[in-house]
mmCIF file of C-alpha atoms and ligand atoms in Angstrom:
data_model
loop_
_atom_site.group_PDB
_atom_site.id
_atom_site.type_symbol
_atom_site.label_atom_id
_atom_site.label_comp_id
_atom_site.label_asym_id
_atom_site.label_seq_id
_atom_site.Cartn_x
_atom_site.Cartn_y
_atom_site.Cartn_z
ATOM 1 C CA MET A 1 13.489 44.628 1.886
ATOM 2 C CA SER A 2 11.330 43.515 4.824
ATOM 3 C CA LYS A 3 11.234 39.799 5.526
ATOM 4 C CA GLN A 4 8.332 37.714 4.267
ATOM 5 C CA PRO A 5 5.962 36.978 7.157
ATOM 6 C CA LYS A 6 5.387 33.312 8.002
ATOM 7 C CA ALA A 7 2.173 31.719 9.203
ATOM 8 C CA VAL A 8 1.209 28.218 10.227
ATOM 9 C CA SER A 9 -2.322 27.192 9.317
ATOM 10 C CA LEU A 10 -4.381 24.505 11.051
ATOM 11 C CA ILE A 11 -5.484 22.239 8.207
ATOM 12 C CA SER A 12 -8.357 19.908 9.021
ATOM 13 C CA GLY A 13 -8.988 18.843 5.450
ATOM 14 C CA GLY A 14 -12.288 20.733 5.216
ATOM 15 C CA LEU A 15 -13.207 23.733 3.113
ATOM 16 C CA ASP A 16 -12.896 26.419 5.798
ATOM 17 C CA SER A 17 -9.244 25.854 6.620
ATOM 18 C CA MET A 18 -8.498 25.554 2.914
ATOM 19 C CA LEU A 19 -10.071 28.956 2.246
ATOM 20 C CA ALA A 20 -8.529 30.651 5.270
ATOM 21 C CA THR A 21 -5.086 29.460 4.189
ATOM 22 C CA LYS A 22 -5.584 30.625 0.641
ATOM 23 C CA VAL A 23 -6.736 34.083 1.770
ATOM 24 C CA VAL A 24 -3.511 34.544 3.742
ATOM 25 C CA MET A 25 -1.334 33.105 0.956
ATOM 26 C CA GLU A 26 -2.843 35.674 -1.416
ATOM 27 C CA GLN A 27 -1.316 38.346 0.821
ATOM 28 C CA GLY A 28 2.177 37.105 0.078
ATOM 29 C CA VAL A 29 2.583 35.342 3.421
ATOM 30 C CA HIS A 30 4.621 32.115 3.523
ATOM 31 C CA VAL A 31 2.183 29.529 4.895
ATOM 32 C CA GLU A 32 2.799 25.973 6.064
ATOM 33 C CA GLY A 33 0.043 23.669 7.247
ATOM 34 C CA ILE A 34 -0.215 21.689 10.446
ATOM 35 C CA ASN A 35 -2.567 18.812 11.136
ATOM 36 C CA PHE A 36 -2.925 17.096 14.498
ATOM 37 C CA PHE A 37 -3.595 13.376 14.657
ATOM 38 C CA THR A 38 -5.688 12.678 17.752
ATOM 39 C CA GLY A 39 -6.782 9.160 16.771
ATOM 40 C CA PHE A 40 -10.387 10.333 16.425
ATOM 41 C CA CYS A 41 -10.000 11.922 13.007
ATOM 42 C CA VAL A 42 -12.537 10.841 10.428
ATOM 43 C CA GLU A 43 -10.017 11.098 7.617
ATOM 44 C CA GLY A 44 -9.270 8.064 5.515
ATOM 45 C CA HIS A 45 -9.933 5.322 8.064
ATOM 46 C CA THR A 46 -13.380 3.784 7.939
ATOM 47 C CA HIS A 47 -13.797 5.419 4.538
ATOM 48 C CA ALA A 48 -10.908 3.333 3.351
ATOM 49 C CA ILE A 49 -12.212 0.167 5.016
ATOM 50 C CA ARG A 50 -15.918 0.091 4.234
ATOM 51 C CA LYS A 51 -17.423 -0.723 0.898
ATOM 52 C CA LYS A 52 -20.409 1.563 1.449
ATOM 53 C CA ASP A 53 -18.029 4.532 1.258
ATOM 54 C CA SER A 54 -16.306 3.261 -1.870
ATOM 55 C CA SER A 55 -17.691 6.060 -4.038
ATOM 56 C CA ARG A 56 -15.791 8.594 -1.912
ATOM 57 C CA PRO A 57 -12.168 9.288 -2.763
ATOM 58 C CA LYS A 58 -9.895 7.374 -0.412
ATOM 59 C CA ARG A 59 -7.597 10.185 0.479
ATOM 60 C CA ASN A 60 -6.324 12.020 3.484
ATOM 61 C CA ASN A 61 -8.087 15.337 2.966
ATOM 62 C CA ALA A 62 -5.542 17.349 4.959
ATOM 63 C CA LEU A 63 -2.736 16.132 2.692
ATOM 64 C CA TRP A 64 -4.914 16.636 -0.332
ATOM 65 C CA VAL A 65 -5.735 20.247 0.676
ATOM 66 C CA ALA A 66 -2.034 20.978 1.244
ATOM 67 C CA GLU A 67 -1.271 19.595 -2.175
ATOM 68 C CA GLN A 68 -3.988 21.725 -3.791
ATOM 69 C CA LEU A 69 -2.626 24.817 -2.080
ATOM 70 C CA GLY A 70 0.990 23.919 -2.814
ATOM 71 C CA ILE A 71 2.089 24.147 0.831
ATOM 72 C CA LYS A 72 4.047 21.914 3.162
ATOM 73 C CA LEU A 73 1.944 19.959 5.666
ATOM 74 C CA HIS A 74 3.245 18.835 9.039
ATOM 75 C CA ILE A 75 1.194 15.990 10.516
ATOM 76 C CA ILE A 76 1.765 15.756 14.238
ATOM 77 C CA ASP A 77 0.830 12.848 16.486
ATOM 78 C CA VAL A 78 -0.859 14.166 19.652
ATOM 79 C CA ILE A 79 -2.597 10.937 20.685
ATOM 80 C CA ASP A 80 -1.228 10.840 24.232
ATOM 81 C CA GLU A 81 -1.509 14.537 25.034
ATOM 82 C CA TYR A 82 -5.028 14.633 23.634
ATOM 83 C CA LYS A 83 -6.285 12.169 26.274
ATOM 84 C CA ASP A 84 -6.371 14.864 28.921
ATOM 85 C CA VAL A 85 -8.338 17.186 26.609
ATOM 86 C CA LEU A 86 -10.954 14.505 26.039
ATOM 87 C CA VAL A 87 -11.155 13.137 29.558
ATOM 88 C CA ASN A 88 -11.098 16.450 31.475
ATOM 89 C CA PRO A 89 -12.457 19.194 29.243
ATOM 90 C CA LYS A 90 -12.584 22.441 31.205
ATOM 91 C CA HIS A 91 -15.457 23.715 29.069
ATOM 92 C CA GLY A 92 -17.317 20.411 28.859
ATOM 93 C CA TYR A 93 -18.643 18.499 25.893
ATOM 94 C CA GLY A 94 -20.818 19.371 22.926
ATOM 95 C CA ALA A 95 -23.821 17.268 21.943
ATOM 96 C CA ASN A 96 -21.739 14.074 22.248
ATOM 97 C CA LEU A 97 -18.244 13.436 23.637
ATOM 98 C CA ASN A 98 -16.765 16.243 21.532
ATOM 99 C CA PRO A 99 -14.804 18.684 23.714
ATOM 100 C CA CYS A 100 -14.646 21.208 20.851
ATOM 101 C CA GLN A 101 -13.695 24.332 22.759
ATOM 102 C CA ASP A 102 -10.888 22.663 24.701
ATOM 103 C CA CYS A 103 -9.841 20.806 21.570
ATOM 104 C CA LYS A 104 -9.489 24.035 19.586
ATOM 105 C CA THR A 105 -7.599 25.690 22.430
ATOM 106 C CA PHE A 106 -5.270 22.682 22.630
ATOM 107 C CA MET A 107 -4.598 22.681 18.894
ATOM 108 C CA VAL A 108 -3.911 26.410 18.756
ATOM 109 C CA ARG A 109 -1.587 26.049 21.769
ATOM 110 C CA LYS A 110 0.275 23.187 20.073
ATOM 111 C CA ALA A 111 0.509 25.200 16.857
ATOM 112 C CA LEU A 112 1.866 28.133 18.853
ATOM 113 C CA GLU A 113 4.575 25.987 20.478
ATOM 114 C CA TRP A 114 5.468 24.535 17.102
ATOM 115 C CA SER A 115 5.579 27.918 15.405
ATOM 116 C CA GLU A 116 7.642 29.611 18.118
ATOM 117 C CA ASP A 117 10.336 26.977 17.764
ATOM 118 C CA ARG A 118 10.504 27.620 14.037
ATOM 119 C CA GLY A 119 10.206 31.386 13.734
ATOM 120 C CA PHE A 120 6.638 31.610 12.434
ATOM 121 C CA ASP A 121 4.855 34.904 13.085
ATOM 122 C CA PHE A 122 1.201 33.929 13.439
ATOM 123 C CA ILE A 123 -1.383 31.148 13.360
ATOM 124 C CA VAL A 124 -4.303 30.816 10.977
ATOM 125 C CA THR A 125 -7.539 28.880 11.517
ATOM 126 C CA GLY A 126 -10.657 28.503 9.391
ATOM 127 C CA GLU A 127 -13.046 29.256 12.268
ATOM 128 C CA VAL A 128 -16.184 31.252 11.511
ATOM 129 C CA VAL A 129 -18.121 33.153 14.182
ATOM 130 C CA GLY A 130 -21.405 31.441 15.027
ATOM 131 C CA GLN A 131 -20.787 28.409 12.864
ATOM 132 C CA ARG A 132 -20.744 25.866 15.663
ATOM 133 C CA PRO A 133 -22.981 26.145 18.696
ATOM 134 C CA LYS A 134 -20.260 26.148 21.327
ATOM 135 C CA SER A 135 -16.692 26.402 20.108
ATOM 136 C CA GLN A 136 -17.251 29.069 17.456
ATOM 137 C CA ARG A 137 -19.505 31.506 19.306
ATOM 138 C CA ARG A 138 -18.475 35.141 19.281
ATOM 139 C CA ASP A 139 -17.797 35.065 23.032
ATOM 140 C CA THR A 140 -15.762 31.825 22.992
ATOM 141 C CA MET A 141 -13.393 32.935 20.244
ATOM 142 C CA PRO A 142 -11.428 35.374 22.434
ATOM 143 C CA VAL A 143 -11.362 32.696 25.160
ATOM 144 C CA ILE A 144 -9.649 30.242 22.781
ATOM 145 C CA ALA A 145 -7.134 32.927 21.773
ATOM 146 C CA ARG A 146 -6.426 33.746 25.421
ATOM 147 C CA GLU A 147 -6.362 30.250 26.928
ATOM 148 C CA SER A 148 -4.150 28.880 24.151
ATOM 149 C CA GLY A 149 -1.637 31.633 24.836
ATOM 150 C CA ALA A 150 -1.777 32.725 21.191
ATOM 151 C CA GLY A 151 -3.625 35.997 21.906
ATOM 152 C CA GLY A 152 -3.207 38.378 18.969
ATOM 153 C CA ARG A 153 -1.103 35.849 17.065
ATOM 154 C CA LEU A 154 -4.278 33.973 16.123
ATOM 155 C CA LEU A 155 -5.859 35.134 12.875
ATOM 156 C CA ARG A 156 -9.223 33.846 11.602
ATOM 157 C CA PRO A 157 -9.284 35.250 8.072
ATOM 158 C CA LEU A 158 -12.865 34.150 7.295
ATOM 159 C CA CYS A 159 -14.393 36.173 10.115
ATOM 160 C CA ALA A 160 -11.593 38.579 11.080
ATOM 161 C CA LYS A 161 -13.712 41.649 10.375
ATOM 162 C CA ASN A 162 -16.112 40.555 13.096
ATOM 163 C CA LEU A 163 -13.281 40.418 15.618
ATOM 164 C CA GLU A 164 -10.686 42.798 17.021
ATOM 165 C CA PRO A 165 -7.672 43.375 14.732
ATOM 166 C CA THR A 166 -4.894 40.874 15.418
ATOM 167 C CA LEU A 167 -1.116 41.215 15.272
ATOM 168 C CA ALA A 168 -0.949 40.185 11.603
ATOM 169 C CA GLU A 169 -3.323 43.031 10.710
ATOM 170 C CA ARG A 170 -1.688 45.585 12.986
ATOM 171 C CA GLU A 171 1.777 44.774 11.669
ATOM 172 C CA GLY A 172 0.506 44.989 8.089
ATOM 173 C CA TRP A 173 1.452 41.343 7.337
ATOM 174 C CA VAL A 174 -2.070 41.019 5.966
ATOM 175 C CA ASP A 175 -4.436 43.772 4.871
ATOM 176 C CA ARG A 176 -7.577 43.650 7.052
ATOM 177 C CA GLU A 177 -9.612 44.898 4.096
ATOM 178 C CA THR A 178 -8.934 41.642 2.219
ATOM 179 C CA LEU A 179 -10.253 39.525 5.086
ATOM 180 C CA TYR A 180 -13.870 38.430 5.557
ATOM 181 C CA ASP A 181 -16.789 38.882 7.927
ATOM 182 C CA PHE A 182 -18.512 35.528 7.604
ATOM 183 C CA SER A 183 -20.778 34.529 10.460
ATOM 184 C CA GLY A 184 -23.458 31.963 11.183
ATOM 185 C CA ARG A 185 -24.160 28.486 9.983
ATOM 186 C CA SER A 186 -24.817 29.190 6.305
ATOM 187 C CA ARG A 187 -22.159 27.707 4.027
ATOM 188 C CA LYS A 188 -23.043 29.962 1.105
ATOM 189 C CA PRO A 189 -20.278 32.566 1.638
ATOM 190 C CA GLN A 190 -17.655 29.806 1.834
ATOM 191 C CA MET A 191 -18.984 28.200 -1.325
ATOM 192 C CA ALA A 192 -18.933 31.524 -3.152
ATOM 193 C CA LEU A 193 -15.343 32.125 -2.044
ATOM 194 C CA ALA A 194 -14.382 28.592 -3.125
ATOM 195 C CA ASP A 195 -15.840 29.422 -6.538
ATOM 196 C CA ALA A 196 -13.897 32.673 -6.662
ATOM 197 C CA PHE A 197 -10.666 30.784 -5.943
ATOM 198 C CA GLY A 198 -11.578 28.139 -8.529
ATOM 199 C CA PHE A 199 -11.788 25.296 -5.969
ATOM 200 C CA GLU A 200 -14.178 22.812 -7.517
ATOM 201 C CA ASP A 201 -13.446 19.801 -5.347
ATOM 202 C CA TYR A 202 -13.370 19.934 -1.565
ATOM 203 C CA ALA A 203 -14.461 17.802 1.381
ATOM 204 C CA GLN A 204 -18.097 18.318 2.221
ATOM 205 C CA PRO A 205 -18.614 19.275 5.848
ATOM 206 C CA ALA A 206 -20.322 16.396 7.619
ATOM 207 C CA GLY A 207 -21.008 17.474 11.168
ATOM 208 C CA GLY A 208 -17.474 17.712 12.418
ATOM 209 C CA CYS A 209 -13.871 16.848 11.841
ATOM 210 C CA CYS A 210 -13.765 13.883 14.183
ATOM 211 C CA PHE A 211 -15.676 10.860 15.428
ATOM 212 C CA LEU A 212 -16.340 12.448 18.806
ATOM 213 C CA THR A 213 -19.254 14.388 17.295
ATOM 214 C CA ASP A 214 -20.870 11.087 16.323
ATOM 215 C CA GLU A 215 -23.528 9.829 18.721
ATOM 216 C CA SER A 216 -22.980 6.143 18.100
ATOM 217 C CA TYR A 217 -19.215 6.453 18.397
ATOM 218 C CA SER A 218 -19.511 8.415 21.654
ATOM 219 C CA ARG A 219 -21.833 5.763 23.069
ATOM 220 C CA LYS A 220 -19.270 3.064 22.303
ATOM 221 C CA LEU A 221 -16.527 5.099 23.949
ATOM 222 C CA GLU A 222 -18.645 5.610 27.104
ATOM 223 C CA ASP A 223 -19.329 1.871 27.149
ATOM 224 C CA LEU A 224 -15.613 1.102 26.873
ATOM 225 C CA TRP A 225 -14.796 3.421 29.770
ATOM 226 C CA GLN A 226 -17.559 1.976 31.895
ATOM 227 C CA ALA A 227 -16.526 -1.626 31.216
ATOM 228 C CA ARG A 228 -12.870 -0.875 32.000
ATOM 229 C CA GLY A 229 -13.737 1.192 35.074
ATOM 230 C CA SER A 230 -11.477 3.992 33.851
ATOM 231 C CA ARG A 231 -11.695 6.805 31.323
ATOM 232 C CA ASP A 232 -8.495 5.757 29.618
ATOM 233 C CA TYR A 233 -7.805 4.338 26.178
ATOM 234 C CA GLU A 234 -5.111 3.218 23.799
ATOM 235 C CA LEU A 235 -4.997 4.008 20.098
ATOM 236 C CA ASP A 236 -6.155 0.486 19.174
ATOM 237 C CA ASP A 237 -9.235 0.872 21.399
ATOM 238 C CA ILE A 238 -10.410 4.013 19.691
ATOM 239 C CA MET A 239 -9.621 2.739 16.204
ATOM 240 C CA LEU A 240 -11.679 -0.404 16.855
ATOM 241 C CA LEU A 241 -14.661 1.685 17.970
ATOM 242 C CA LYS A 242 -14.876 2.886 14.360
ATOM 243 C CA VAL A 243 -15.265 -0.621 12.983
ATOM 244 C CA GLY A 244 -17.848 -3.407 13.184
ATOM 245 C CA ARG A 245 -20.948 -4.192 15.179
ATOM 246 C CA HIS A 246 -20.322 -3.945 18.938
ATOM 247 C CA ILE A 247 -22.343 -6.261 21.164
ATOM 248 C CA ARG A 248 -21.826 -6.370 24.922
ATOM 249 C CA PRO A 249 -23.622 -9.264 26.622
ATOM 250 C CA SER A 250 -21.907 -8.630 29.958
ATOM 251 C CA GLY A 251 -19.460 -6.368 31.758
ATOM 252 C CA ARG A 252 -16.796 -9.064 31.257
ATOM 253 C CA PHE A 253 -16.617 -8.886 27.482
ATOM 254 C CA LYS A 254 -17.926 -7.494 24.256
ATOM 255 C CA LEU A 255 -17.864 -8.753 20.689
ATOM 256 C CA ILE A 256 -16.712 -6.717 17.718
ATOM 257 C CA ILE A 257 -18.250 -8.365 14.670
ATOM 258 C CA ALA A 258 -17.183 -7.446 11.137
ATOM 259 C CA ARG A 259 -20.053 -6.285 8.934
ATOM 260 C CA GLU A 260 -18.342 -6.739 5.589
ATOM 261 C CA GLU A 261 -15.217 -7.948 3.831
ATOM 262 C CA GLY A 262 -13.197 -4.768 4.408
ATOM 263 C CA GLU A 263 -13.893 -4.969 8.142
ATOM 264 C CA VAL A 264 -12.961 -8.672 8.214
ATOM 265 C CA ARG A 265 -9.576 -7.790 6.744
ATOM 266 C CA TYR A 266 -9.140 -4.948 9.201
ATOM 267 C CA LEU A 267 -10.045 -7.056 12.255
ATOM 268 C CA GLU A 268 -7.710 -9.822 11.077
ATOM 269 C CA GLY A 269 -4.874 -7.485 11.932
ATOM 270 C CA TYR A 270 -5.904 -7.760 15.594
ATOM 271 C CA ARG A 271 -6.097 -11.570 15.904
ATOM 272 C CA ASN A 272 -2.785 -11.680 17.743
ATOM 273 C CA GLN A 273 -4.126 -9.294 20.384
ATOM 274 C CA PHE A 274 -7.663 -10.596 20.942
ATOM 275 C CA THR A 275 -9.435 -13.930 21.142
ATOM 276 C CA SER A 276 -11.237 -14.236 17.809
ATOM 277 C CA LEU A 277 -14.176 -16.252 16.520
ATOM 278 C CA ARG A 278 -15.028 -17.363 13.025
ATOM 279 C CA THR A 279 -17.683 -19.701 11.681
ATOM 280 C CA VAL A 280 -16.095 -22.588 9.813
ATOM 281 C CA SER A 281 -19.101 -24.671 8.716
ATOM 282 C CA HIS A 282 -20.781 -21.683 7.048
ATOM 283 C CA ASN A 283 -19.618 -18.397 5.597
ATOM 284 C CA GLY A 284 -19.623 -15.779 8.282
ATOM 285 C CA PRO A 285 -17.920 -12.813 9.854
ATOM 286 C CA LEU A 286 -14.812 -12.563 11.968
ATOM 287 C CA ALA A 287 -15.444 -11.420 15.539
ATOM 288 C CA LEU A 288 -13.019 -10.211 18.195
ATOM 289 C CA VAL A 289 -13.666 -10.693 21.896
ATOM 290 C CA ASP A 290 -12.622 -7.698 23.978
ATOM 291 C CA GLY A 291 -12.411 -8.349 27.717
ATOM 292 C CA GLU A 292 -11.981 -11.358 30.000
ATOM 293 C CA PRO A 293 -14.589 -13.912 28.930
ATOM 294 C CA GLY A 294 -15.127 -17.169 30.829
ATOM 295 C CA GLU A 295 -15.951 -20.499 29.169
ATOM 296 C CA GLN A 296 -19.717 -19.857 29.171
ATOM 297 C CA ASP A 297 -19.109 -16.370 27.802
ATOM 298 C CA LEU A 298 -17.176 -17.855 24.875
ATOM 299 C CA GLU A 299 -20.024 -20.230 24.101
ATOM 300 C CA LEU A 300 -22.434 -17.308 24.116
ATOM 301 C CA ALA A 301 -20.020 -15.331 21.912
ATOM 302 C CA ALA A 302 -19.905 -18.249 19.474
ATOM 303 C CA ARG A 303 -23.710 -18.439 19.333
ATOM 304 C CA ILE A 304 -23.939 -14.699 18.621
ATOM 305 C CA THR A 305 -21.235 -14.905 15.934
ATOM 306 C CA ALA A 306 -23.133 -17.827 14.344
ATOM 307 C CA ARG A 307 -26.228 -15.646 14.275
ATOM 308 C CA TYR A 308 -24.454 -13.280 11.870
ATOM 309 C CA SER A 309 -23.278 -16.115 9.584
ATOM 310 C CA ARG A 310 -24.982 -17.837 6.671
ATOM 311 C CA GLY A 311 -25.814 -20.614 9.125
ATOM 312 C CA ARG A 312 -28.160 -18.438 11.175
ATOM 313 C CA GLU A 313 -31.114 -20.763 10.441
ATOM 314 C CA ALA A 314 -29.111 -23.985 10.888
ATOM 315 C CA ASP A 315 -29.447 -26.251 13.936
ATOM 316 C CA SER A 316 -25.724 -26.267 14.494
ATOM 317 C CA VAL A 317 -22.812 -24.103 13.347
ATOM 318 C CA SER A 318 -19.094 -24.802 13.881
ATOM 319 C CA VAL A 319 -17.278 -21.818 15.296
ATOM 320 C CA GLU A 320 -13.505 -21.666 15.628
ATOM 321 C CA ILE A 321 -12.263 -19.931 18.758
ATOM 322 C CA ARG A 322 -8.679 -18.784 18.433
ATOM 323 C CA ARG A 323 -6.586 -17.445 21.268
ATOM 324 C CA PRO A 324 -4.225 -14.548 20.586
ATOM 325 C CA GLU A 325 -1.201 -16.845 20.806
ATOM 326 C CA GLY A 326 -2.684 -19.058 18.068
ATOM 327 C CA ALA A 327 -4.220 -22.044 19.922
ATOM 328 C CA ALA A 328 -7.599 -22.822 18.320
ATOM 329 C CA ARG A 329 -10.535 -25.151 18.916
ATOM 330 C CA VAL A 330 -13.949 -25.584 17.349
ATOM 331 C CA LEU A 331 -17.279 -25.369 19.180
ATOM 332 C CA GLU A 332 -20.554 -26.671 17.778
ATOM 333 C CA VAL A 333 -23.298 -24.226 18.726
ATOM 334 C CA ARG A 334 -26.898 -23.402 18.000
ATOM 335 C CA PRO A 335 -27.069 -19.888 16.498
ATOM 336 C CA MET A 336 -28.753 -17.391 18.757
ATOM 337 C CA ALA A 337 -32.130 -16.184 17.527
ATOM 338 C CA ALA A 338 -32.188 -12.497 16.609
ATOM 339 C CA GLU A 339 -34.932 -11.814 19.151
ATOM 340 C CA ALA A 340 -32.852 -13.442 21.897
ATOM 341 C CA ILE A 341 -30.208 -10.707 21.553
ATOM 342 C CA PRO A 342 -31.583 -7.831 23.645
ATOM 343 C CA ALA A 343 -31.387 -4.342 22.144
ATOM 344 C CA ARG A 344 -29.413 -3.172 25.190
ATOM 345 C CA TRP A 345 -26.533 -5.463 24.190
ATOM 346 C CA HIS A 346 -26.028 -3.469 20.993
ATOM 347 C CA VAL A 347 -23.641 -0.730 22.038
HETATM 348 S S1 LIG B 401 -15.082 18.133 16.037
HETATM 349 FE FE1 LIG B 401 -13.459 16.962 17.082
HETATM 350 S S2 LIG B 401 -11.516 17.676 16.177
HETATM 351 FE FE2 LIG B 401 -13.104 19.188 15.648
HETATM 352 S S3 LIG B 401 -12.979 20.719 17.301
HETATM 353 FE FE3 LIG B 401 -14.540 19.260 17.917
HETATM 354 S S4 LIG B 401 -13.481 17.749 19.182
HETATM 355 FE FE4 LIG B 401 -11.906 18.882 18.013
#
């Protein structure tokens, strides 16, 4: 009896990778999922923190998809290696700081390395020709296969019939006739296939699988790089860009001000790393100070924090300034008027 072929499938948590995986599983292939954690993933972070998203299930969609499909999921931390993809993308960025083509190439290459070490025969992705303006064009798809080193080992079951036959088809591990020829931006074929498989619940596509497609997030990341004078970052930096109101009065510092209770709790976890401010005479938010503020900067930071407290109309608000090592003092300040905070300070 010939051995059962093995494939590793890139699981983002969205519908396309779920369908592509299922199509290959239906062919009797042993499939395991792989999900790369870059630090920019949308999954289960701000959704879990913010109240406004409370109606959405607080789940990691990649894990959830793997569970629905009944496959193993390997979640792999690529935070450090991903920096080079983001900072120096050979094929440039999309509409924001999303280096989609280089990102896809990187992920397929990582999946290839992973699969070669473990005896997997091919790689599956949920890409669809023409679905995304840059990374999923007909002419970029072979480039991703080639530059990742995967070549014919990369199978895209949802649009395979629009592409040259791959190794899995040539070897008969999957029957090309059971694959699909989806193309373009319409989601209707995917929804019909989801219906056919009986998938009633799946993550709705919302522009992209990571924060780098988000304009406001990308602006904050550019601002961080500019203020630091280097296009580098740590995981905490990029996690904090997902949370709070960011106000930068000067190149020396910016404030990250919680907008609601969930964000207050989240930012509290960083009080040992950043100087933090909190109004004590009135209810108000917690704010972190990122940078190297001087004494006058801290007074300004306190006035801005007071502006977002219940004491915004008061003549004086007490603001506690706490250093990361725990030393604290209280400043009495006049809250800044909304119109005195220039729009350009809002990152
Ligand atoms: S949206 Fe983000 S994770 Fe998805 S391909 Fe683009 S850069 Fe990569």
